[in-house]
PDB file of C-alpha atoms in Angstrom:
ATOM      1  CA  UNK C   1    -164.494  28.099  56.237  1.00 94.00           C
ATOM      2  CA  UNK C   2    -166.581  27.511  53.123  1.00 97.00           C
ATOM      3  CA  UNK C   3    -168.741  24.385  53.047  1.00 98.00           C
ATOM      4  CA  UNK C   4    -170.163  22.923  49.847  1.00 98.00           C
ATOM      5  CA  UNK C   5    -173.231  20.699  50.103  1.00 98.00           C
ATOM      6  CA  UNK C   6    -174.538  18.560  47.234  1.00 98.00           C
ATOM      7  CA  UNK C   7    -178.284  17.926  47.041  1.00 97.00           C
ATOM      8  CA  UNK C   8    -180.337  15.789  44.679  1.00 97.00           C
ATOM      9  CA  UNK C   9    -183.920  16.033  43.409  1.00 96.00           C
ATOM     10  CA  UNK C  10    -185.648  12.664  43.862  1.00 95.00           C
ATOM     11  CA  UNK C  11    -189.134  11.206  44.004  1.00 93.00           C
ATOM     12  CA  UNK C  12    -190.576  11.951  47.442  1.00 93.00           C
ATOM     13  CA  UNK C  13    -190.060   9.006  49.790  1.00 90.00           C
ATOM     14  CA  UNK C  14    -193.814   8.832  50.518  1.00 91.00           C
ATOM     15  CA  UNK C  15    -194.644   8.229  46.847  1.00 90.00           C
ATOM     16  CA  UNK C  16    -195.124   4.711  45.523  1.00 89.00           C
ATOM     17  CA  UNK C  17    -193.161   4.732  42.280  1.00 87.00           C
ATOM     18  CA  UNK C  18    -194.553   3.290  39.061  1.00 88.00           C
ATOM     19  CA  UNK C  19    -192.703   1.858  36.090  1.00 89.00           C
ATOM     20  CA  UNK C  20    -193.477   3.241  32.638  1.00 89.00           C
ATOM     21  CA  UNK C  21    -195.624   1.082  30.362  1.00 87.00           C
ATOM     22  CA  UNK C  22    -192.691   0.519  27.993  1.00 89.00           C
ATOM     23  CA  UNK C  23    -190.365  -0.463  30.894  1.00 87.00           C
ATOM     24  CA  UNK C  24    -187.919   2.279  29.933  1.00 84.00           C
ATOM     25  CA  UNK C  25    -187.768   3.810  33.402  1.00 84.00           C
ATOM     26  CA  UNK C  26    -189.742   5.215  36.331  1.00 86.00           C
ATOM     27  CA  UNK C  27    -192.846   7.250  35.558  1.00 87.00           C
ATOM     28  CA  UNK C  28    -192.254  10.780  36.890  1.00 85.00           C
ATOM     29  CA  UNK C  29    -195.373  12.406  35.413  1.00 85.00           C
ATOM     30  CA  UNK C  30    -197.320  14.324  38.076  1.00 87.00           C
ATOM     31  CA  UNK C  31    -195.170  12.791  40.824  1.00 91.00           C
ATOM     32  CA  UNK C  32    -194.187  14.775  43.909  1.00 93.00           C
ATOM     33  CA  UNK C  33    -190.443  15.452  43.988  1.00 93.00           C
ATOM     34  CA  UNK C  34    -188.367  16.497  46.981  1.00 95.00           C
ATOM     35  CA  UNK C  35    -184.829  16.738  48.300  1.00 97.00           C
ATOM     36  CA  UNK C  36    -183.129  13.403  48.900  1.00 97.00           C
ATOM     37  CA  UNK C  37    -183.453  12.667  52.662  1.00 96.00           C
ATOM     38  CA  UNK C  38    -179.714  12.038  53.083  1.00 97.00           C
ATOM     39  CA  UNK C  39    -179.049  15.395  51.402  1.00 97.00           C
ATOM     40  CA  UNK C  40    -181.368  17.066  53.919  1.00 97.00           C
ATOM     41  CA  UNK C  41    -179.129  15.668  56.650  1.00 97.00           C
ATOM     42  CA  UNK C  42    -176.065  17.068  54.837  1.00 97.00           C
ATOM     43  CA  UNK C  43    -177.637  20.539  54.643  1.00 98.00           C
ATOM     44  CA  UNK C  44    -178.611  20.396  58.321  1.00 98.00           C
ATOM     45  CA  UNK C  45    -175.057  19.476  59.347  1.00 97.00           C
ATOM     46  CA  UNK C  46    -173.626  22.388  57.361  1.00 98.00           C
ATOM     47  CA  UNK C  47    -176.124  24.779  58.967  1.00 97.00           C
ATOM     48  CA  UNK C  48    -175.208  23.503  62.426  1.00 97.00           C
ATOM     49  CA  UNK C  49    -171.526  24.076  61.687  1.00 97.00           C
ATOM     50  CA  UNK C  50    -172.380  27.617  60.652  1.00 97.00           C
ATOM     51  CA  UNK C  51    -174.359  28.179  63.850  1.00 96.00           C
ATOM     52  CA  UNK C  52    -171.270  27.077  65.797  1.00 96.00           C
ATOM     53  CA  UNK C  53    -169.218  29.698  63.964  1.00 96.00           C
ATOM     54  CA  UNK C  54    -167.100  27.084  62.178  1.00 96.00           C
ATOM     55  CA  UNK C  55    -168.533  27.504  58.699  1.00 96.00           C
ATOM     56  CA  UNK C  56    -168.765  31.025  57.322  1.00 96.00           C
ATOM     57  CA  UNK C  57    -170.485  30.285  54.008  1.00 97.00           C
ATOM     58  CA  UNK C  58    -172.665  27.407  52.796  1.00 98.00           C
ATOM     59  CA  UNK C  59    -172.953  26.789  49.060  1.00 98.00           C
ATOM     60  CA  UNK C  60    -175.457  24.169  47.895  1.00 98.00           C
ATOM     61  CA  UNK C  61    -175.119  22.552  44.484  1.00 98.00           C
ATOM     62  CA  UNK C  62    -177.448  20.320  42.536  1.00 97.00           C
ATOM     63  CA  UNK C  63    -177.059  18.601  39.181  1.00 96.00           C
ATOM     64  CA  UNK C  64    -180.189  17.980  37.162  1.00 94.00           C
ATOM     65  CA  UNK C  65    -183.097  19.656  35.361  1.00 94.00           C
ATOM     66  CA  UNK C  66    -184.174  23.279  35.804  1.00 95.00           C
ATOM     67  CA  UNK C  67    -186.876  22.066  38.201  1.00 94.00           C
ATOM     68  CA  UNK C  68    -184.109  21.199  40.705  1.00 96.00           C
ATOM     69  CA  UNK C  69    -184.070  24.911  41.570  1.00 97.00           C
ATOM     70  CA  UNK C  70    -187.000  24.068  43.857  1.00 96.00           C
ATOM     71  CA  UNK C  71    -184.804  21.817  46.009  1.00 97.00           C
ATOM     72  CA  UNK C  72    -182.012  24.395  45.993  1.00 97.00           C
ATOM     73  CA  UNK C  73    -184.446  27.064  47.213  1.00 97.00           C
ATOM     74  CA  UNK C  74    -185.465  24.684  49.999  1.00 97.00           C
ATOM     75  CA  UNK C  75    -181.812  24.330  51.014  1.00 97.00           C
ATOM     76  CA  UNK C  76    -181.451  28.116  50.951  1.00 98.00           C
ATOM     77  CA  UNK C  77    -184.502  28.391  53.208  1.00 97.00           C
ATOM     78  CA  UNK C  78    -182.885  25.935  55.613  1.00 97.00           C
ATOM     79  CA  UNK C  79    -179.851  28.181  56.000  1.00 96.00           C
ATOM     80  CA  UNK C  80    -177.566  27.924  52.958  1.00 97.00           C
ATOM     81  CA  UNK C  81    -176.177  31.209  51.628  1.00 97.00           C
ATOM     82  CA  UNK C  82    -176.194  30.641  47.874  1.00 97.00           C
ATOM     83  CA  UNK C  83    -176.823  27.927  45.337  1.00 98.00           C
ATOM     84  CA  UNK C  84    -175.392  26.515  42.119  1.00 98.00           C
ATOM     85  CA  UNK C  85    -177.387  24.461  39.629  1.00 98.00           C
ATOM     86  CA  UNK C  86    -175.514  22.482  36.982  1.00 97.00           C
ATOM     87  CA  UNK C  87    -178.403  22.116  34.581  1.00 96.00           C
ATOM     88  CA  UNK C  88    -178.609  18.905  32.585  1.00 93.00           C
ATOM     89  CA  UNK C  89    -181.588  16.989  31.233  1.00 88.00           C
ATOM     90  CA  UNK C  90    -179.484  13.858  30.693  1.00 87.00           C
ATOM     91  CA  UNK C  91    -179.682  10.791  32.895  1.00 85.00           C
ATOM     92  CA  UNK C  92    -176.301  11.025  34.598  1.00 90.00           C
ATOM     93  CA  UNK C  93    -174.459   8.161  36.260  1.00 90.00           C
ATOM     94  CA  UNK C  94    -172.484   8.512  39.499  1.00 93.00           C
ATOM     95  CA  UNK C  95    -169.148   9.131  37.777  1.00 93.00           C
ATOM     96  CA  UNK C  96    -170.562  11.915  35.614  1.00 94.00           C
ATOM     97  CA  UNK C  97    -172.070  13.560  38.705  1.00 95.00           C
ATOM     98  CA  UNK C  98    -168.762  13.215  40.570  1.00 96.00           C
ATOM     99  CA  UNK C  99    -166.880  14.830  37.667  1.00 96.00           C
ATOM    100  CA  UNK C 100    -169.311  17.760  37.620  1.00 97.00           C
ATOM    101  CA  UNK C 101    -169.058  18.160  41.387  1.00 97.00           C
ATOM    102  CA  UNK C 102    -165.269  18.089  41.082  1.00 98.00           C
ATOM    103  CA  UNK C 103    -165.474  20.974  38.612  1.00 97.00           C
ATOM    104  CA  UNK C 104    -167.664  22.913  41.046  1.00 97.00           C
ATOM    105  CA  UNK C 105    -165.218  22.131  43.894  1.00 98.00           C
ATOM    106  CA  UNK C 106    -162.351  23.459  41.753  1.00 97.00           C
ATOM    107  CA  UNK C 107    -164.364  26.613  41.096  1.00 96.00           C
ATOM    108  CA  UNK C 108    -165.562  27.225  44.662  1.00 97.00           C
ATOM    109  CA  UNK C 109    -162.544  25.888  46.621  1.00 97.00           C
ATOM    110  CA  UNK C 110    -164.486  24.787  49.734  1.00 97.00           C
ATOM    111  CA  UNK C 111    -162.695  23.421  52.791  1.00 97.00           C
ATOM    112  CA  UNK C 112    -165.444  20.883  53.496  1.00 98.00           C
ATOM    113  CA  UNK C 113    -167.750  19.030  51.096  1.00 98.00           C
ATOM    114  CA  UNK C 114    -170.792  17.250  52.558  1.00 98.00           C
ATOM    115  CA  UNK C 115    -172.971  14.815  50.604  1.00 97.00           C
ATOM    116  CA  UNK C 116    -175.683  12.334  51.495  1.00 96.00           C
ATOM    117  CA  UNK C 117    -174.249   8.818  51.552  1.00 96.00           C
ATOM    118  CA  UNK C 118    -176.687   7.766  48.801  1.00 95.00           C
ATOM    119  CA  UNK C 119    -179.803   8.842  46.933  1.00 95.00           C
ATOM    120  CA  UNK C 120    -183.032   6.963  47.546  1.00 93.00           C
ATOM    121  CA  UNK C 121    -183.737   6.612  43.819  1.00 91.00           C
ATOM    122  CA  UNK C 122    -180.558   4.966  42.520  1.00 87.00           C
ATOM    123  CA  UNK C 123    -179.182   3.777  45.909  1.00 90.00           C
ATOM    124  CA  UNK C 124    -175.674   3.637  44.425  1.00 91.00           C
ATOM    125  CA  UNK C 125    -173.615   5.004  47.348  1.00 93.00           C
ATOM    126  CA  UNK C 126    -170.816   5.948  44.934  1.00 94.00           C
ATOM    127  CA  UNK C 127    -170.693   9.684  44.276  1.00 96.00           C
ATOM    128  CA  UNK C 128    -168.978  10.780  47.498  1.00 96.00           C
ATOM    129  CA  UNK C 129    -166.252   8.174  47.168  1.00 97.00           C
ATOM    130  CA  UNK C 130    -165.712   8.981  43.488  1.00 97.00           C
ATOM    131  CA  UNK C 131    -165.506  12.701  44.263  1.00 97.00           C
ATOM    132  CA  UNK C 132    -162.878  12.011  46.935  1.00 97.00           C
ATOM    133  CA  UNK C 133    -160.839   9.996  44.424  1.00 97.00           C
ATOM    134  CA  UNK C 134    -161.084  12.728  41.763  1.00 97.00           C
ATOM    135  CA  UNK C 135    -160.156  15.572  44.137  1.00 97.00           C
ATOM    136  CA  UNK C 136    -157.591  13.645  46.173  1.00 96.00           C
ATOM    137  CA  UNK C 137    -159.312  14.749  49.392  1.00 97.00           C
ATOM    138  CA  UNK C 138    -159.616  12.529  52.439  1.00 96.00           C
ATOM    139  CA  UNK C 139    -163.050  10.996  52.931  1.00 96.00           C
ATOM    140  CA  UNK C 140    -165.196  10.135  55.930  1.00 96.00           C
ATOM    141  CA  UNK C 141    -168.210   8.128  54.794  1.00 95.00           C
ATOM    142  CA  UNK C 142    -171.375   7.048  56.669  1.00 96.00           C
ATOM    143  CA  UNK C 143    -170.887   9.832  59.213  1.00 96.00           C
ATOM    144  CA  UNK C 144    -172.856   9.687  62.465  1.00 96.00           C
ATOM    145  CA  UNK C 145    -170.859  12.526  64.064  1.00 96.00           C
ATOM    146  CA  UNK C 146    -168.738  15.347  62.642  1.00 97.00           C
ATOM    147  CA  UNK C 147    -166.401  17.605  64.629  1.00 96.00           C
ATOM    148  CA  UNK C 148    -164.261  20.277  63.007  1.00 96.00           C
ATOM    149  CA  UNK C 149    -161.285  21.647  64.907  1.00 93.00           C
ATOM    150  CA  UNK C 150    -158.453  23.692  63.480  1.00 88.00           C
ATOM    151  CA  UNK C 151    -157.471  22.268  60.129  1.00 92.00           C
ATOM    152  CA  UNK C 152    -158.963  18.837  60.733  1.00 95.00           C
ATOM    153  CA  UNK C 153    -162.340  17.122  60.835  1.00 97.00           C
ATOM    154  CA  UNK C 154    -163.052  14.073  63.007  1.00 97.00           C
ATOM    155  CA  UNK C 155    -165.696  11.832  61.482  1.00 97.00           C
ATOM    156  CA  UNK C 156    -167.341   8.988  63.379  1.00 97.00           C
ATOM    157  CA  UNK C 157    -168.307   6.361  60.808  1.00 95.00           C
ATOM    158  CA  UNK C 158    -170.965   3.700  61.128  1.00 91.00           C
ATOM    159  CA  UNK C 159    -169.421   0.367  60.170  1.00 90.00           C
ATOM    160  CA  UNK C 160    -170.472  -3.284  60.451  1.00 89.00           C
ATOM    161  CA  UNK C 161    -168.594  -3.719  63.720  1.00 87.00           C
ATOM    162  CA  UNK C 162    -169.945  -0.578  65.386  1.00 90.00           C
ATOM    163  CA  UNK C 163    -168.256   2.824  64.991  1.00 92.00           C
ATOM    164  CA  UNK C 164    -164.919   4.040  63.684  1.00 95.00           C
ATOM    165  CA  UNK C 165    -163.510   7.555  64.067  1.00 96.00           C
ATOM    166  CA  UNK C 166    -161.175   8.945  61.416  1.00 96.00           C
ATOM    167  CA  UNK C 167    -159.317  12.246  61.477  1.00 96.00           C
ATOM    168  CA  UNK C 168    -159.035  14.022  58.130  1.00 97.00           C
ATOM    169  CA  UNK C 169    -157.032  17.045  57.085  1.00 97.00           C
ATOM    170  CA  UNK C 170    -159.100  19.764  55.436  1.00 96.00           C
ATOM    171  CA  UNK C 171    -160.198  20.000  52.686  1.00 97.00           C
ATOM    172  CA  UNK C 172    -162.185  16.778  53.036  1.00 97.00           C
ATOM    173  CA  UNK C 173    -165.267  14.910  51.846  1.00 98.00           C
ATOM    174  CA  UNK C 174    -167.950  13.739  54.294  1.00 97.00           C
ATOM    175  CA  UNK C 175    -171.003  11.616  53.456  1.00 97.00           C
ATOM    176  CA  UNK C 176    -173.873  11.583  55.926  1.00 96.00           C
ATOM    177  CA  UNK C 177    -175.721   8.678  57.516  1.00 95.00           C
ATOM    178  CA  UNK C 178    -179.185   8.698  59.093  1.00 93.00           C
ATOM    179  CA  UNK C 179    -178.096   9.136  62.698  1.00 92.00           C
ATOM    180  CA  UNK C 180    -175.975  12.238  62.126  1.00 96.00           C
ATOM    181  CA  UNK C 181    -178.814  14.671  62.905  1.00 96.00           C
ATOM    182  CA  UNK C 182    -182.525  15.440  62.603  1.00 96.00           C
ATOM    183  CA  UNK C 183    -183.166  17.966  59.781  1.00 96.00           C
ATOM    184  CA  UNK C 184    -185.170  21.055  60.677  1.00 95.00           C
ATOM    185  CA  UNK C 185    -188.188  22.463  58.871  1.00 93.00           C
ATOM    186  CA  UNK C 186    -187.887  25.696  56.940  1.00 92.00           C
ATOM    187  CA  UNK C 187    -189.853  28.573  58.473  1.00 93.00           C
ATOM    188  CA  UNK C 188    -192.112  30.743  56.299  1.00 95.00           C
ATOM    189  CA  UNK C 189    -189.937  33.885  56.753  1.00 95.00           C
ATOM    190  CA  UNK C 190    -186.846  31.911  55.672  1.00 95.00           C
ATOM    191  CA  UNK C 191    -188.713  30.494  52.670  1.00 96.00           C
ATOM    192  CA  UNK C 192    -189.508  34.055  51.583  1.00 95.00           C
ATOM    193  CA  UNK C 193    -185.902  35.171  52.163  1.00 95.00           C
ATOM    194  CA  UNK C 194    -184.619  32.229  50.111  1.00 96.00           C
ATOM    195  CA  UNK C 195    -186.300  33.605  47.016  1.00 95.00           C
ATOM    196  CA  UNK C 196    -183.853  36.524  47.053  1.00 95.00           C
ATOM    197  CA  UNK C 197    -180.681  34.522  47.688  1.00 97.00           C
ATOM    198  CA  UNK C 198    -178.334  34.076  44.682  1.00 97.00           C
ATOM    199  CA  UNK C 199    -178.718  30.977  42.516  1.00 97.00           C
ATOM    200  CA  UNK C 200    -176.187  30.487  39.719  1.00 97.00           C
ATOM    201  CA  UNK C 201    -177.031  28.247  36.761  1.00 97.00           C
ATOM    202  CA  UNK C 202    -174.173  26.493  34.942  1.00 97.00           C
ATOM    203  CA  UNK C 203    -173.951  23.788  32.293  1.00 95.00           C
ATOM    204  CA  UNK C 204    -171.615  20.795  31.943  1.00 95.00           C
ATOM    205  CA  UNK C 205    -170.126  22.432  28.841  1.00 94.00           C
ATOM    206  CA  UNK C 206    -169.386  25.631  30.766  1.00 94.00           C
ATOM    207  CA  UNK C 207    -167.543  23.533  33.352  1.00 95.00           C
ATOM    208  CA  UNK C 208    -165.646  21.666  30.633  1.00 94.00           C
ATOM    209  CA  UNK C 209    -167.022  18.270  31.674  1.00 93.00           C
ATOM    210  CA  UNK C 210    -168.233  15.552  29.319  1.00 89.00           C
ATOM    211  CA  UNK C 211    -171.195  13.625  30.733  1.00 86.00           C
ATOM    212  CA  UNK C 212    -171.336  10.973  28.007  1.00 83.00           C
ATOM    213  CA  UNK C 213    -172.330   7.674  29.604  1.00 80.00           C
ATOM    214  CA  UNK C 214    -170.648   4.362  28.894  1.00 77.00           C
ATOM    215  CA  UNK C 215    -173.746   2.359  29.746  1.00 80.00           C
ATOM    216  CA  UNK C 216    -177.497   2.550  29.211  1.00 81.00           C
ATOM    217  CA  UNK C 217    -180.603   1.272  30.950  1.00 83.00           C
ATOM    218  CA  UNK C 218    -181.978  -1.706  29.047  1.00 87.00           C
ATOM    219  CA  UNK C 219    -185.098  -2.470  31.039  1.00 88.00           C
ATOM    220  CA  UNK C 220    -186.814  -1.445  34.268  1.00 87.00           C
ATOM    221  CA  UNK C 221    -189.294  -3.726  36.010  1.00 86.00           C
ATOM    222  CA  UNK C 222    -191.337  -3.427  39.184  1.00 85.00           C
ATOM    223  CA  UNK C 223    -190.611  -5.985  41.929  1.00 84.00           C
ATOM    224  CA  UNK C 224    -192.636  -9.175  41.672  1.00 83.00           C
ATOM    225  CA  UNK C 225    -195.839  -9.085  43.684  1.00 83.00           C
ATOM    226  CA  UNK C 226    -195.640 -11.047  46.923  1.00 81.00           C
ATOM    227  CA  UNK C 227    -198.344 -13.527  47.782  1.00 81.00           C
ATOM    228  CA  UNK C 228    -200.380 -12.959  50.930  1.00 83.00           C
ATOM    229  CA  UNK C 229    -199.201 -14.584  54.136  1.00 84.00           C
ATOM    230  CA  UNK C 230    -201.163 -17.170  56.091  1.00 86.00           C
ATOM    231  CA  UNK C 231    -201.601 -18.012  59.763  1.00 90.00           C
ATOM    232  CA  UNK C 232    -200.839 -21.439  61.152  1.00 91.00           C
ATOM    233  CA  UNK C 233    -202.214 -22.986  64.312  1.00 92.00           C
ATOM    234  CA  UNK C 234    -199.146 -24.865  65.498  1.00 94.00           C
ATOM    235  CA  UNK C 235    -195.434 -25.358  65.054  1.00 94.00           C
ATOM    236  CA  UNK C 236    -196.118 -28.752  63.504  1.00 93.00           C
ATOM    237  CA  UNK C 237    -198.322 -27.171  60.847  1.00 92.00           C
ATOM    238  CA  UNK C 238    -195.649 -24.538  60.156  1.00 93.00           C
ATOM    239  CA  UNK C 239    -192.979 -27.203  59.686  1.00 93.00           C
ATOM    240  CA  UNK C 240    -195.294 -29.214  57.430  1.00 92.00           C
ATOM    241  CA  UNK C 241    -195.956 -26.220  55.176  1.00 89.00           C
ATOM    242  CA  UNK C 242    -192.297 -25.229  55.032  1.00 90.00           C
ATOM    243  CA  UNK C 243    -191.405 -28.786  54.086  1.00 91.00           C
ATOM    244  CA  UNK C 244    -194.171 -29.703  51.633  1.00 89.00           C
ATOM    245  CA  UNK C 245    -195.372 -26.344  50.229  1.00 85.00           C
ATOM    246  CA  UNK C 246    -192.450 -23.929  50.422  1.00 81.00           C
ATOM    247  CA  UNK C 247    -189.898 -26.729  49.943  1.00 84.00           C
ATOM    248  CA  UNK C 248    -187.325 -24.959  52.104  1.00 82.00           C
ATOM    249  CA  UNK C 249    -186.793 -27.771  54.594  1.00 77.00           C
TER     250      UNK C 249
END
């Protein structure tokens, strides 16, 4: 079984992001970039399926600038077999990414596609669902457990009321949640081996996909600074301040 895993290059989660002076976007100059944490979970799940003998080949794909090869090499060091980069310097929305991934799915014909449920930069939580709609595959989102047996995959989903298990016929789309697994660290020998694993570079034009966006970012602003908290000596003082200062009572 071939498994395709999508990964995204994002600002490292430990970095405090800054807005550009002209409010046109986030300042990425000299900022540490890394693989989206949810995508790390997706790669780990694919590797675990391969260790169980269920998956025979793992293909990782990323859509973005040439620098995204760094994240693909990381995925290769974690256990993926080969990588595909759809190189684009444009700022792509979720639908454009889903269309490009659909073209890669058509090209690779995987039985299972695993994505992170969302990226920590845009937080859209859209691409997996859009890809499922474009391909016509069944989808299991917010996965906290994945079990593949025969021609089906059972996905336990985290929902507001607890957990829901759905059974999907392969091929299928799965998006990963935090509690699915704990990603491993890449060992130095595997990092060295990853440098020799194949990495194919494609373009949206080569895949026959138009990435023209129907919307544009007008303005980006940092969240308003929060005022410092205060300590109160009694419940009565708290109620008085909520009533007369905060005006919430």
